[in-house]
PDB file of C-alpha atoms in Angstrom:
ATOM      1  CA  MET I 235       0.000   0.000   0.000  1.00  0.00           C
ATOM      2  CA  SER I 236       2.826   2.424   0.820  1.00  0.00           C
ATOM      3  CA  GLY I 237       4.329   1.847  -2.624  1.00  0.00           C
ATOM      4  CA  PHE I 238       1.011   2.609  -4.302  1.00  0.00           C
ATOM      5  CA  LEU I 239       0.506   5.786  -2.269  1.00  0.00           C
ATOM      6  CA  HIS I 240       4.030   6.894  -3.159  1.00  0.00           C
ATOM      7  CA  GLN I 241       3.438   6.337  -6.890  1.00  0.00           C
ATOM      8  CA  LEU I 242       0.056   8.050  -6.621  1.00  0.00           C
ATOM      9  CA  ASN I 243       1.709  11.028  -4.963  1.00  0.00           C
ATOM     10  CA  LEU I 244       4.283  11.226  -7.765  1.00  0.00           C
ATOM     11  CA  ALA I 245       1.650  11.057 -10.514  1.00  0.00           C
ATOM     12  CA  ALA I 246      -0.952  13.290  -8.859  1.00  0.00           C
ATOM     13  CA  PRO I 247       0.582  16.658  -9.894  1.00  0.00           C
ATOM     14  CA  PHE I 248       0.684  15.562 -13.528  1.00  0.00           C
ATOM     15  CA  PHE I 249      -2.948  14.480 -13.546  1.00  0.00           C
ATOM     16  CA  ALA I 250      -3.821  17.706 -11.716  1.00  0.00           C
ATOM     17  CA  LEU I 251      -2.392  19.549 -14.717  1.00  0.00           C
ATOM     18  CA  VAL I 252      -4.686  17.490 -16.970  1.00  0.00           C
ATOM     19  CA  PHE I 253      -7.709  18.613 -14.972  1.00  0.00           C
ATOM     20  CA  ILE I 254      -6.481  22.223 -15.010  1.00  0.00           C
ATOM     21  CA  GLY I 255      -6.255  22.094 -18.792  1.00  0.00           C
ATOM     22  CA  TYR I 256      -9.720  20.537 -18.952  1.00  0.00           C
ATOM     23  CA  GLY I 257     -11.158  23.258 -16.714  1.00  0.00           C
ATOM     24  CA  LEU I 258      -9.545  26.062 -18.681  1.00  0.00           C
ATOM     25  CA  MET I 259     -11.211  24.959 -21.901  1.00  0.00           C
ATOM     26  CA  ARG I 260     -14.488  23.815 -20.361  1.00  0.00           C
ATOM     27  CA  PHE I 261     -15.282  26.792 -18.162  1.00  0.00           C
ATOM     28  CA  SER I 262     -13.170  29.793 -19.218  1.00  0.00           C
ATOM     29  CA  GLY I 263     -14.711  30.308 -22.639  1.00  0.00           C
ATOM     30  CA  TRP I 264     -11.358  30.094 -24.383  1.00  0.00           C
ATOM     31  CA  PRO I 265     -11.624  29.436 -28.128  1.00  0.00           C
ATOM     32  CA  LYS I 266     -10.742  26.002 -29.475  1.00  0.00           C
ATOM     33  CA  ALA I 267      -7.805  27.597 -31.299  1.00  0.00           C
ATOM     34  CA  MET I 268      -6.032  27.999 -27.940  1.00  0.00           C
ATOM     35  CA  SER I 269      -5.955  24.247 -27.454  1.00  0.00           C
ATOM     36  CA  GLU I 270      -5.019  23.534 -31.076  1.00  0.00           C
ATOM     37  CA  ASN I 271      -2.130  26.016 -31.165  1.00  0.00           C
ATOM     38  CA  LEU I 272      -0.665  24.954 -27.819  1.00  0.00           C
ATOM     39  CA  SER I 273      -0.992  21.299 -28.806  1.00  0.00           C
ATOM     40  CA  ARG I 274       0.827  22.002 -32.056  1.00  0.00           C
ATOM     41  CA  PHE I 275       3.661  23.708 -30.170  1.00  0.00           C
ATOM     42  CA  VAL I 276       4.027  20.859 -27.656  1.00  0.00           C
ATOM     43  CA  PHE I 277       3.851  18.117 -30.296  1.00  0.00           C
ATOM     44  CA  SER I 278       6.002  19.825 -32.928  1.00  0.00           C
ATOM     45  CA  VAL I 279       8.511  21.785 -30.820  1.00  0.00           C
ATOM     46  CA  ALA I 280       8.630  21.123 -27.053  1.00  0.00           C
ATOM     47  CA  MET I 281       8.437  17.311 -27.042  1.00  0.00           C
ATOM     48  CA  PRO I 282      10.818  16.901 -30.022  1.00  0.00           C
ATOM     49  CA  ALA I 283      13.284  19.286 -28.333  1.00  0.00           C
ATOM     50  CA  MET I 284      13.190  17.246 -25.125  1.00  0.00           C
ATOM     51  CA  LEU I 285      13.548  13.915 -26.939  1.00  0.00           C
ATOM     52  CA  PHE I 286      16.353  15.090 -29.251  1.00  0.00           C
ATOM     53  CA  HIS I 287      18.255  16.540 -26.286  1.00  0.00           C
ATOM     54  CA  MET I 288      17.872  13.322 -24.331  1.00  0.00           C
ATOM     55  CA  MET I 289      18.643  10.904 -27.187  1.00  0.00           C
ATOM     56  CA  SER I 290      21.690  12.930 -28.269  1.00  0.00           C
ATOM     57  CA  ASP I 291      23.265  11.584 -25.049  1.00  0.00           C
ATOM     58  CA  LEU I 292      22.427   8.031 -26.110  1.00  0.00           C
ATOM     59  CA  SER I 293      25.976   6.758 -25.590  1.00  0.00           C
ATOM     60  CA  ARG I 294      25.699   7.637 -21.881  1.00  0.00           C
ATOM     61  CA  LEU I 295      22.293   6.028 -21.408  1.00  0.00           C
ATOM     62  CA  PRO I 296      21.845   2.362 -20.439  1.00  0.00           C
ATOM     63  CA  PRO I 297      21.361  -0.168 -23.266  1.00  0.00           C
ATOM     64  CA  VAL I 298      17.877  -1.460 -24.059  1.00  0.00           C
ATOM     65  CA  ASP I 299      16.749  -5.071 -24.363  1.00  0.00           C
ATOM     66  CA  ALA I 300      14.961  -4.941 -27.723  1.00  0.00           C
ATOM     67  CA  ARG I 301      12.787  -7.915 -26.735  1.00  0.00           C
ATOM     68  CA  LEU I 302      10.562  -5.366 -25.032  1.00  0.00           C
ATOM     69  CA  LEU I 303       9.103  -4.797 -28.515  1.00  0.00           C
ATOM     70  CA  ILE I 304       7.961  -8.430 -28.572  1.00  0.00           C
ATOM     71  CA  ALA I 305       6.313  -8.039 -25.163  1.00  0.00           C
ATOM     72  CA  PHE I 306       4.613  -4.736 -25.975  1.00  0.00           C
ATOM     73  CA  PHE I 307       3.474  -5.355 -29.533  1.00  0.00           C
ATOM     74  CA  GLY I 308       2.783  -9.027 -28.861  1.00  0.00           C
ATOM     75  CA  SER I 309       0.286  -7.875 -26.253  1.00  0.00           C
ATOM     76  CA  CYS I 310      -1.185  -5.452 -28.801  1.00  0.00           C
ATOM     77  CA  VAL I 311      -1.909  -8.303 -31.224  1.00  0.00           C
ATOM     78  CA  ILE I 312      -3.444 -10.487 -28.491  1.00  0.00           C
ATOM     79  CA  VAL I 313      -5.580  -7.694 -27.009  1.00  0.00           C
ATOM     80  CA  PHE I 314      -6.614  -6.535 -30.477  1.00  0.00           C
ATOM     81  CA  ALA I 315      -7.972 -10.031 -31.177  1.00  0.00           C
ATOM     82  CA  ILE I 316      -9.745 -10.103 -27.803  1.00  0.00           C
ATOM     83  CA  GLY I 317     -11.236  -6.675 -28.490  1.00  0.00           C
ATOM     84  CA  ARG I 318     -12.659  -7.758 -31.820  1.00  0.00           C
ATOM     85  CA  VAL I 319     -14.342 -10.779 -30.240  1.00  0.00           C
ATOM     86  CA  VAL I 320     -15.715  -8.743 -27.308  1.00  0.00           C
ATOM     87  CA  SER I 321     -17.092  -5.986 -29.553  1.00  0.00           C
ATOM     88  CA  TRP I 322     -18.745  -8.591 -31.794  1.00  0.00           C
ATOM     89  CA  LYS I 323     -20.227 -10.783 -29.073  1.00  0.00           C
ATOM     90  CA  LEU I 324     -21.274  -8.084 -26.585  1.00  0.00           C
ATOM     91  CA  PHE I 325     -22.148  -5.140 -28.820  1.00  0.00           C
ATOM     92  CA  GLY I 326     -22.795  -6.668 -32.244  1.00  0.00           C
ATOM     93  CA  LEU I 327     -20.386  -4.323 -34.024  1.00  0.00           C
ATOM     94  CA  ASP I 328     -19.457  -4.987 -37.641  1.00  0.00           C
ATOM     95  CA  GLY I 329     -15.907  -5.768 -38.792  1.00  0.00           C
ATOM     96  CA  GLN I 330     -14.916  -2.133 -39.330  1.00  0.00           C
ATOM     97  CA  ALA I 331     -16.199  -0.905 -35.964  1.00  0.00           C
ATOM     98  CA  GLN I 332     -14.636  -3.927 -34.269  1.00  0.00           C
ATOM     99  CA  SER I 333     -11.220  -2.743 -35.453  1.00  0.00           C
ATOM    100  CA  ILE I 334     -11.681   0.722 -33.937  1.00  0.00           C
ATOM    101  CA  PHE I 335     -12.983  -0.778 -30.678  1.00  0.00           C
ATOM    102  CA  ALA I 336     -10.015  -3.157 -30.501  1.00  0.00           C
ATOM    103  CA  MET I 337      -7.550  -0.363 -31.288  1.00  0.00           C
ATOM    104  CA  GLY I 338      -8.865   1.534 -28.257  1.00  0.00           C
ATOM    105  CA  GLY I 339      -7.661  -1.358 -26.141  1.00  0.00           C
ATOM    106  CA  VAL I 340      -4.056  -1.195 -27.368  1.00  0.00           C
ATOM    107  CA  PHE I 341      -3.235   2.393 -28.438  1.00  0.00           C
ATOM    108  CA  SER I 342      -1.928   4.286 -25.394  1.00  0.00           C
ATOM    109  CA  ASN I 343      -1.434   8.004 -24.906  1.00  0.00           C
ATOM    110  CA  ASN I 344       2.320   7.419 -24.966  1.00  0.00           C
ATOM    111  CA  VAL I 345       3.383  10.954 -25.891  1.00  0.00           C
ATOM    112  CA  PHE I 346       1.356  13.322 -23.695  1.00  0.00           C
ATOM    113  CA  LEU I 347       1.021  10.876 -20.769  1.00  0.00           C
ATOM    114  CA  GLY I 348       3.725   8.249 -21.217  1.00  0.00           C
ATOM    115  CA  ILE I 349       6.801  10.444 -21.585  1.00  0.00           C
ATOM    116  CA  PRO I 350       6.086  12.751 -18.596  1.00  0.00           C
ATOM    117  CA  LEU I 351       5.089   9.872 -16.297  1.00  0.00           C
ATOM    118  CA  ALA I 352       8.084   7.746 -17.311  1.00  0.00           C
ATOM    119  CA  LYS I 353      10.451  10.602 -16.468  1.00  0.00           C
ATOM    120  CA  VAL I 354       8.996  11.224 -13.020  1.00  0.00           C
ATOM    121  CA  ALA I 355       8.285   7.601 -12.038  1.00  0.00           C
ATOM    122  CA  LEU I 356      11.232   5.753 -13.616  1.00  0.00           C
ATOM    123  CA  GLY I 357      13.767   8.446 -14.470  1.00  0.00           C
ATOM    124  CA  ASP I 358      15.881   9.215 -17.528  1.00  0.00           C
ATOM    125  CA  ALA I 359      17.178   5.631 -17.577  1.00  0.00           C
ATOM    126  CA  ALA I 360      13.735   4.562 -18.823  1.00  0.00           C
ATOM    127  CA  MET I 361      13.654   6.942 -21.770  1.00  0.00           C
ATOM    128  CA  PRO I 362      15.576   4.822 -24.323  1.00  0.00           C
ATOM    129  CA  SER I 363      13.046   2.027 -23.760  1.00  0.00           C
ATOM    130  CA  VAL I 364      10.151   4.467 -24.094  1.00  0.00           C
ATOM    131  CA  ALA I 365      11.695   5.933 -27.247  1.00  0.00           C
ATOM    132  CA  LEU I 366      12.093   2.491 -28.840  1.00  0.00           C
ATOM    133  CA  VAL I 367       8.392   1.746 -28.338  1.00  0.00           C
ATOM    134  CA  LEU I 368       7.398   5.187 -29.649  1.00  0.00           C
ATOM    135  CA  VAL I 369       9.346   4.767 -32.882  1.00  0.00           C
ATOM    136  CA  PHE I 370       7.443   1.628 -33.829  1.00  0.00           C
ATOM    137  CA  ASN I 371       4.127   2.395 -32.133  1.00  0.00           C
ATOM    138  CA  SER I 372       2.361   4.498 -34.747  1.00  0.00           C
ATOM    139  CA  LEU I 373       3.668   2.534 -37.714  1.00  0.00           C
ATOM    140  CA  ILE I 374       2.646  -0.879 -36.363  1.00  0.00           C
ATOM    141  CA  LEU I 375      -0.688   0.091 -34.855  1.00  0.00           C
ATOM    142  CA  TRP I 376      -1.861   2.404 -37.659  1.00  0.00           C
ATOM    143  CA  THR I 377      -0.969  -0.312 -40.149  1.00  0.00           C
ATOM    144  CA  LEU I 378      -2.777  -2.950 -38.084  1.00  0.00           C
ATOM    145  CA  VAL I 379      -6.045  -1.039 -37.923  1.00  0.00           C
ATOM    146  CA  THR I 380      -5.830   0.141 -41.544  1.00  0.00           C
ATOM    147  CA  ILE I 381      -5.335  -3.416 -42.800  1.00  0.00           C
ATOM    148  CA  ASN I 382      -8.296  -4.642 -40.752  1.00  0.00           C
ATOM    149  CA  ILE I 383     -10.656  -1.881 -41.865  1.00  0.00           C
ATOM    150  CA  GLU I 384      -9.637  -2.000 -45.518  1.00  0.00           C
ATOM    151  CA  TRP I 385      -9.971  -5.778 -45.497  1.00  0.00           C
ATOM    152  CA  ALA I 386     -13.452  -5.493 -43.952  1.00  0.00           C
ATOM    153  CA  ARG I 387     -14.441  -2.983 -46.645  1.00  0.00           C
ATOM    154  CA  HIS I 388     -12.756  -4.334 -49.752  1.00  0.00           C
ATOM    155  CA  GLY I 389     -11.172  -7.691 -48.924  1.00  0.00           C
ATOM    156  CA  SER I 390      -7.674  -6.368 -49.648  1.00  0.00           C
ATOM    157  CA  PHE I 391      -4.986  -3.913 -48.487  1.00  0.00           C
ATOM    158  CA  SER I 392      -3.063  -1.590 -50.793  1.00  0.00           C
ATOM    159  CA  VAL I 393       0.690  -1.052 -50.852  1.00  0.00           C
ATOM    160  CA  LYS I 394      -0.031   2.608 -51.575  1.00  0.00           C
ATOM    161  CA  GLY I 395      -1.925   2.904 -48.302  1.00  0.00           C
ATOM    162  CA  PHE I 396       0.955   1.343 -46.358  1.00  0.00           C
ATOM    163  CA  ALA I 397       3.465   3.675 -48.038  1.00  0.00           C
ATOM    164  CA  LYS I 398       1.355   6.658 -47.004  1.00  0.00           C
ATOM    165  CA  THR I 399       1.266   5.403 -43.410  1.00  0.00           C
ATOM    166  CA  LEU I 400       5.048   4.852 -43.403  1.00  0.00           C
ATOM    167  CA  ARG I 401       5.693   8.333 -44.780  1.00  0.00           C
ATOM    168  CA  GLY I 402       3.427   9.856 -42.141  1.00  0.00           C
ATOM    169  CA  VAL I 403       5.239   8.028 -39.342  1.00  0.00           C
ATOM    170  CA  LEU I 404       8.748   8.975 -40.497  1.00  0.00           C
ATOM    171  CA  THR I 405       7.795  12.663 -40.790  1.00  0.00           C
ATOM    172  CA  ASN I 406       6.107  12.642 -37.372  1.00  0.00           C
ATOM    173  CA  PRO I 407       8.029  15.202 -35.224  1.00  0.00           C
ATOM    174  CA  ILE I 408       8.262  12.804 -32.262  1.00  0.00           C
ATOM    175  CA  VAL I 409       9.659   9.928 -34.321  1.00  0.00           C
ATOM    176  CA  ALA I 410      11.940  12.226 -36.316  1.00  0.00           C
ATOM    177  CA  SER I 411      13.417  13.764 -33.145  1.00  0.00           C
ATOM    178  CA  ILE I 412      14.059  10.326 -31.609  1.00  0.00           C
ATOM    179  CA  LEU I 413      15.743   9.009 -34.753  1.00  0.00           C
ATOM    180  CA  SER I 414      17.837  12.113 -35.412  1.00  0.00           C
ATOM    181  CA  GLY I 415      18.807  12.448 -31.735  1.00  0.00           C
ATOM    182  CA  SER I 416      19.793   8.776 -31.587  1.00  0.00           C
ATOM    183  CA  LEU I 417      21.942   9.095 -34.733  1.00  0.00           C
ATOM    184  CA  PHE I 418      23.645  12.129 -33.239  1.00  0.00           C
ATOM    185  CA  GLY I 419      24.129  10.263 -29.955  1.00  0.00           C
ATOM    186  CA  VAL I 420      25.824   7.214 -31.451  1.00  0.00           C
ATOM    187  CA  SER I 421      28.089   9.449 -33.543  1.00  0.00           C
ATOM    188  CA  GLY I 422      29.891  10.520 -30.378  1.00  0.00           C
ATOM    189  CA  LEU I 423      29.636  14.202 -31.298  1.00  0.00           C
ATOM    190  CA  ALA I 424      28.625  16.788 -28.712  1.00  0.00           C
ATOM    191  CA  VAL I 425      25.736  19.142 -29.415  1.00  0.00           C
ATOM    192  CA  PRO I 426      27.066  22.734 -29.432  1.00  0.00           C
ATOM    193  CA  ASP I 427      26.193  24.610 -26.240  1.00  0.00           C
ATOM    194  CA  LEU I 428      24.382  27.307 -28.200  1.00  0.00           C
ATOM    195  CA  ILE I 429      21.934  24.647 -29.406  1.00  0.00           C
ATOM    196  CA  ASP I 430      21.983  22.258 -26.458  1.00  0.00           C
ATOM    197  CA  ARG I 431      20.994  24.734 -23.744  1.00  0.00           C
ATOM    198  CA  PRO I 432      17.928  26.173 -25.527  1.00  0.00           C
ATOM    199  CA  LEU I 433      16.804  22.608 -26.331  1.00  0.00           C
ATOM    200  CA  ALA I 434      17.140  21.687 -22.658  1.00  0.00           C
ATOM    201  CA  MET I 435      15.188  24.778 -21.564  1.00  0.00           C
ATOM    202  CA  ILE I 436      12.341  24.075 -23.984  1.00  0.00           C
ATOM    203  CA  GLY I 437      12.387  20.401 -23.039  1.00  0.00           C
ATOM    204  CA  GLN I 438      11.924  21.221 -19.351  1.00  0.00           C
ATOM    205  CA  ALA I 439       8.580  22.804 -20.199  1.00  0.00           C
ATOM    206  CA  ALA I 440       7.442  19.907 -22.383  1.00  0.00           C
ATOM    207  CA  ALA I 441       6.121  17.542 -19.705  1.00  0.00           C
ATOM    208  CA  PRO I 442       3.849  19.965 -17.785  1.00  0.00           C
ATOM    209  CA  MET I 443       2.645  21.612 -20.982  1.00  0.00           C
ATOM    210  CA  ALA I 444       1.819  18.201 -22.460  1.00  0.00           C
ATOM    211  CA  MET I 445      -0.440  17.400 -19.514  1.00  0.00           C
ATOM    212  CA  ILE I 446      -2.261  20.731 -19.798  1.00  0.00           C
ATOM    213  CA  VAL I 447      -2.698  20.227 -23.540  1.00  0.00           C
ATOM    214  CA  LEU I 448      -4.095  16.748 -22.916  1.00  0.00           C
ATOM    215  CA  GLY I 449      -6.717  18.186 -20.559  1.00  0.00           C
ATOM    216  CA  MET I 450      -7.603  20.949 -23.003  1.00  0.00           C
ATOM    217  CA  GLY I 451      -8.110  18.369 -25.738  1.00  0.00           C
ATOM    218  CA  LEU I 452     -10.310  16.166 -23.535  1.00  0.00           C
ATOM    219  CA  ALA I 453     -12.672  19.110 -23.000  1.00  0.00           C
ATOM    220  CA  GLU I 454     -13.856  18.657 -26.593  1.00  0.00           C
ATOM    221  CA  TYR I 455     -15.310  15.216 -25.923  1.00  0.00           C
ATOM    222  CA  GLY I 456     -18.392  13.888 -24.131  1.00  0.00           C
ATOM    223  CA  VAL I 457     -19.069  10.659 -22.219  1.00  0.00           C
ATOM    224  CA  ARG I 458     -22.794  10.061 -22.595  1.00  0.00           C
ATOM    225  CA  GLU I 459     -23.035   8.487 -26.037  1.00  0.00           C
ATOM    226  CA  GLY I 460     -22.337   4.750 -25.981  1.00  0.00           C
ATOM    227  CA  TRP I 461     -21.033   4.719 -22.417  1.00  0.00           C
ATOM    228  CA  ARG I 462     -21.163   0.913 -22.228  1.00  0.00           C
ATOM    229  CA  ILE I 463     -18.792   0.634 -25.172  1.00  0.00           C
ATOM    230  CA  SER I 464     -16.598   3.360 -23.653  1.00  0.00           C
ATOM    231  CA  THR I 465     -16.412   1.398 -20.397  1.00  0.00           C
ATOM    232  CA  ALA I 466     -15.511  -1.828 -22.202  1.00  0.00           C
ATOM    233  CA  ILE I 467     -12.731  -0.108 -24.166  1.00  0.00           C
ATOM    234  CA  SER I 468     -11.358   1.423 -20.960  1.00  0.00           C
ATOM    235  CA  ALA I 469     -11.367  -1.942 -19.167  1.00  0.00           C
ATOM    236  CA  LEU I 470      -9.557  -3.563 -22.075  1.00  0.00           C
ATOM    237  CA  LYS I 471      -6.966  -0.773 -22.104  1.00  0.00           C
ATOM    238  CA  LEU I 472      -6.337  -0.302 -18.381  1.00  0.00           C
ATOM    239  CA  VAL I 473      -6.658  -3.871 -17.100  1.00  0.00           C
ATOM    240  CA  VAL I 474      -6.331  -6.475 -19.836  1.00  0.00           C
ATOM    241  CA  GLN I 475      -3.403  -5.066 -21.816  1.00  0.00           C
ATOM    242  CA  PRO I 476      -1.121  -4.350 -18.817  1.00  0.00           C
ATOM    243  CA  ALA I 477      -1.755  -7.872 -17.498  1.00  0.00           C
ATOM    244  CA  ILE I 478      -0.888  -9.495 -20.826  1.00  0.00           C
ATOM    245  CA  VAL I 479       2.204  -7.311 -21.308  1.00  0.00           C
ATOM    246  CA  TRP I 480       3.417  -8.301 -17.843  1.00  0.00           C
ATOM    247  CA  LEU I 481       2.888 -12.008 -18.581  1.00  0.00           C
ATOM    248  CA  LEU I 482       4.804 -11.732 -21.871  1.00  0.00           C
ATOM    249  CA  ALA I 483       7.617  -9.755 -20.221  1.00  0.00           C
ATOM    250  CA  ARG I 484       7.926 -12.430 -17.539  1.00  0.00           C
ATOM    251  CA  ALA I 485       7.893 -15.208 -20.121  1.00  0.00           C
ATOM    252  CA  LEU I 486      10.676 -13.461 -22.072  1.00  0.00           C
ATOM    253  CA  GLY I 487      12.713 -12.779 -18.938  1.00  0.00           C
ATOM    254  CA  LEU I 488      12.940  -9.044 -19.626  1.00  0.00           C
ATOM    255  CA  PRO I 489      15.083  -6.968 -17.245  1.00  0.00           C
ATOM    256  CA  THR I 490      13.285  -4.989 -14.550  1.00  0.00           C
ATOM    257  CA  MET I 491      13.500  -1.581 -16.257  1.00  0.00           C
ATOM    258  CA  GLU I 492      12.164  -2.793 -19.607  1.00  0.00           C
ATOM    259  CA  THR I 493       9.362  -4.676 -17.854  1.00  0.00           C
ATOM    260  CA  GLN I 494       8.353  -1.603 -15.872  1.00  0.00           C
ATOM    261  CA  VAL I 495       8.381   0.554 -19.014  1.00  0.00           C
ATOM    262  CA  VAL I 496       6.208  -1.706 -21.167  1.00  0.00           C
ATOM    263  CA  VAL I 497       3.701  -2.344 -18.371  1.00  0.00           C
ATOM    264  CA  MET I 498       3.502   1.378 -17.581  1.00  0.00           C
ATOM    265  CA  LEU I 499       2.957   2.258 -21.246  1.00  0.00           C
ATOM    266  CA  ALA I 500       0.297  -0.452 -21.559  1.00  0.00           C
ATOM    267  CA  SER I 501      -1.493   0.844 -18.450  1.00  0.00           C
ATOM    268  CA  LEU I 502      -1.954   4.351 -19.855  1.00  0.00           C
ATOM    269  CA  ALA I 503      -5.221   5.840 -21.062  1.00  0.00           C
ATOM    270  CA  VAL I 504      -6.559   5.461 -24.591  1.00  0.00           C
ATOM    271  CA  GLY I 505      -4.612   7.656 -27.027  1.00  0.00           C
ATOM    272  CA  ALA I 506      -6.222  10.490 -28.960  1.00  0.00           C
ATOM    273  CA  ASN I 507      -5.097   8.825 -32.204  1.00  0.00           C
ATOM    274  CA  VAL I 508      -7.864   6.265 -31.716  1.00  0.00           C
ATOM    275  CA  TYR I 509     -10.404   9.068 -31.898  1.00  0.00           C
ATOM    276  CA  LEU I 510      -8.699  10.361 -35.053  1.00  0.00           C
ATOM    277  CA  MET I 511      -9.081   6.878 -36.533  1.00  0.00           C
ATOM    278  CA  ALA I 512     -12.752   6.783 -35.537  1.00  0.00           C
ATOM    279  CA  ARG I 513     -13.321  10.145 -37.210  1.00  0.00           C
ATOM    280  CA  GLN I 514     -11.342   9.215 -40.298  1.00  0.00           C
ATOM    281  CA  PHE I 515     -13.371   6.053 -40.845  1.00  0.00           C
ATOM    282  CA  LYS I 516     -16.614   7.517 -39.310  1.00  0.00           C
ATOM    283  CA  LEU I 517     -17.045   4.639 -36.848  1.00  0.00           C
ATOM    284  CA  ILE I 518     -18.215   4.682 -33.151  1.00  0.00           C
ATOM    285  CA  GLU I 519     -16.901   8.233 -32.714  1.00  0.00           C
ATOM    286  CA  GLY I 520     -18.978   8.997 -29.597  1.00  0.00           C
ATOM    287  CA  PRO I 521     -18.001   5.883 -27.599  1.00  0.00           C
ATOM    288  CA  VAL I 522     -14.332   6.316 -28.482  1.00  0.00           C
ATOM    289  CA  ALA I 523     -14.405   9.967 -27.377  1.00  0.00           C
ATOM    290  CA  GLY I 524     -15.996   8.862 -24.107  1.00  0.00           C
ATOM    291  CA  SER I 525     -13.278   6.259 -23.577  1.00  0.00           C
ATOM    292  CA  LEU I 526     -10.601   8.985 -23.795  1.00  0.00           C
ATOM    293  CA  ILE I 527     -12.080  10.867 -20.846  1.00  0.00           C
ATOM    294  CA  LEU I 528     -13.012   7.807 -18.800  1.00  0.00           C
ATOM    295  CA  SER I 529      -9.688   6.014 -19.240  1.00  0.00           C
ATOM    296  CA  THR I 530      -7.688   9.190 -18.518  1.00  0.00           C
ATOM    297  CA  ALA I 531      -9.548   9.737 -15.245  1.00  0.00           C
ATOM    298  CA  LEU I 532      -9.186   6.092 -14.208  1.00  0.00           C
ATOM    299  CA  SER I 533      -5.522   5.849 -15.216  1.00  0.00           C
ATOM    300  CA  SER I 534      -4.681   8.458 -12.583  1.00  0.00           C
ATOM    301  CA  VAL I 535      -5.158   5.532 -10.179  1.00  0.00           C
ATOM    302  CA  THR I 536      -4.475   2.427 -12.284  1.00  0.00           C
ATOM    303  CA  THR I 537      -1.085   3.519 -13.655  1.00  0.00           C
ATOM    304  CA  PRO I 538       0.404   4.307 -10.206  1.00  0.00           C
ATOM    305  CA  LEU I 539      -1.062   0.988  -9.032  1.00  0.00           C
ATOM    306  CA  ALA I 540       0.645  -0.889 -11.887  1.00  0.00           C
ATOM    307  CA  LEU I 541       3.982   0.792 -11.087  1.00  0.00           C
ATOM    308  CA  ALA I 542       3.614  -0.008  -7.395  1.00  0.00           C
ATOM    309  CA  LEU I 543       2.810  -3.662  -8.089  1.00  0.00           C
ATOM    310  CA  MET I 544       6.042  -3.913 -10.089  1.00  0.00           C
ATOM    311  CA  GLY I 545       8.037  -2.339  -7.297  1.00  0.00           C
ATOM    312  CA  ALA I 546       9.032   0.692  -9.345  1.00  0.00           C
ATOM    313  CA  THR I 547      11.050   3.252  -7.404  1.00  0.00           C
ATOM    314  CA  PRO I 548      11.495   6.869  -8.488  1.00  0.00           C
ATOM    315  CA  PRO I 549      14.986   8.055  -9.509  1.00  0.00           C
TER     316      PRO I 549
END
C-alpha cells in the first residue's frame, strides 16, 4: 500500500495539470484555437526538443533489451484479437467498428502521458526504452487497424496505403526527433552549447505543458453516447493489456527496467489517435471519445497501481 501511495503522490501533480487544462477549456470560454495552437507547439517543438536533447546523449544512457518490442506489440496483437471478439459478441459491431474498438484497447497516450510519467516515475534511464516503443508504435498500430478496416471494406490492403502510413510516421516530429537524436548520440559528437541549452530549456517545459494540452483536448469530448462501449474499451486498455504485457515480459525474462516501461505504457489511457481513426473512418466516434475521458480519469489511479505492483522506485 505504501508503494502505491508513493506512486500516486508522484503522478498526482501531472494528472492535476490534466484537470487544469480541462477546466480552462471547459469553463473559461477560451476558443478552441487555444488548445489547437498549444498542442501544435508541444507536439512539434517542445516534445521533439526534449527527446532530441535526451537521445543525443544516447551513448551515456543504459542499453535497451529490444525484446521489449515483442512483449509490448505481442500484447497489442493479443488484445486486439480479444477486443474484436468482445465488440462482436457483446455489442454486435461490424468488422470495421470492431477494429476501432479493438484499437482503443491497445493504443496508449504514450506521448502526452507516457513520456512525462516515465520521467517522473522511472527516471531518464527509462527513456531509451520508451523511445524504442514510440518509434514503432504508430507505424505498427496504424498499419494494423488500416489493414483490418480495408480488409473489412474491400477484402484487400493496398501497398499505396501502407506507403502513405510509413511516410506519415517517419515525418512525425516525435519519431523524427528520436531518430535524429539517436543518430547524433551514437556518432559521439557533442551538441554545441548554443543549441543544447535552448533545447534543454524548452524540453523542461514539455512535460507539464503536455499534460495541460491533454486536458484541453479532452474538453472537446463527451461521455454520454455509448457509455457501455466506452467502459468496455477502458477496461480492455487499463486492465487487460497491462496484465498481458506483464505475462509476456515475464515469459521473455525481460530486465526490470524494460518490464516496468512496457507495463507502464500499456497501463496508460486510450490515445487520442484512436479518436482520429474513428473520425477518419466515421465509426463509433462517440463511444471512443468517451473512452478517452473515462480512461484518462481512471488511469490516474491504475497507472500508479501498476507501477507499485512492479516495485518501481522513483529516480
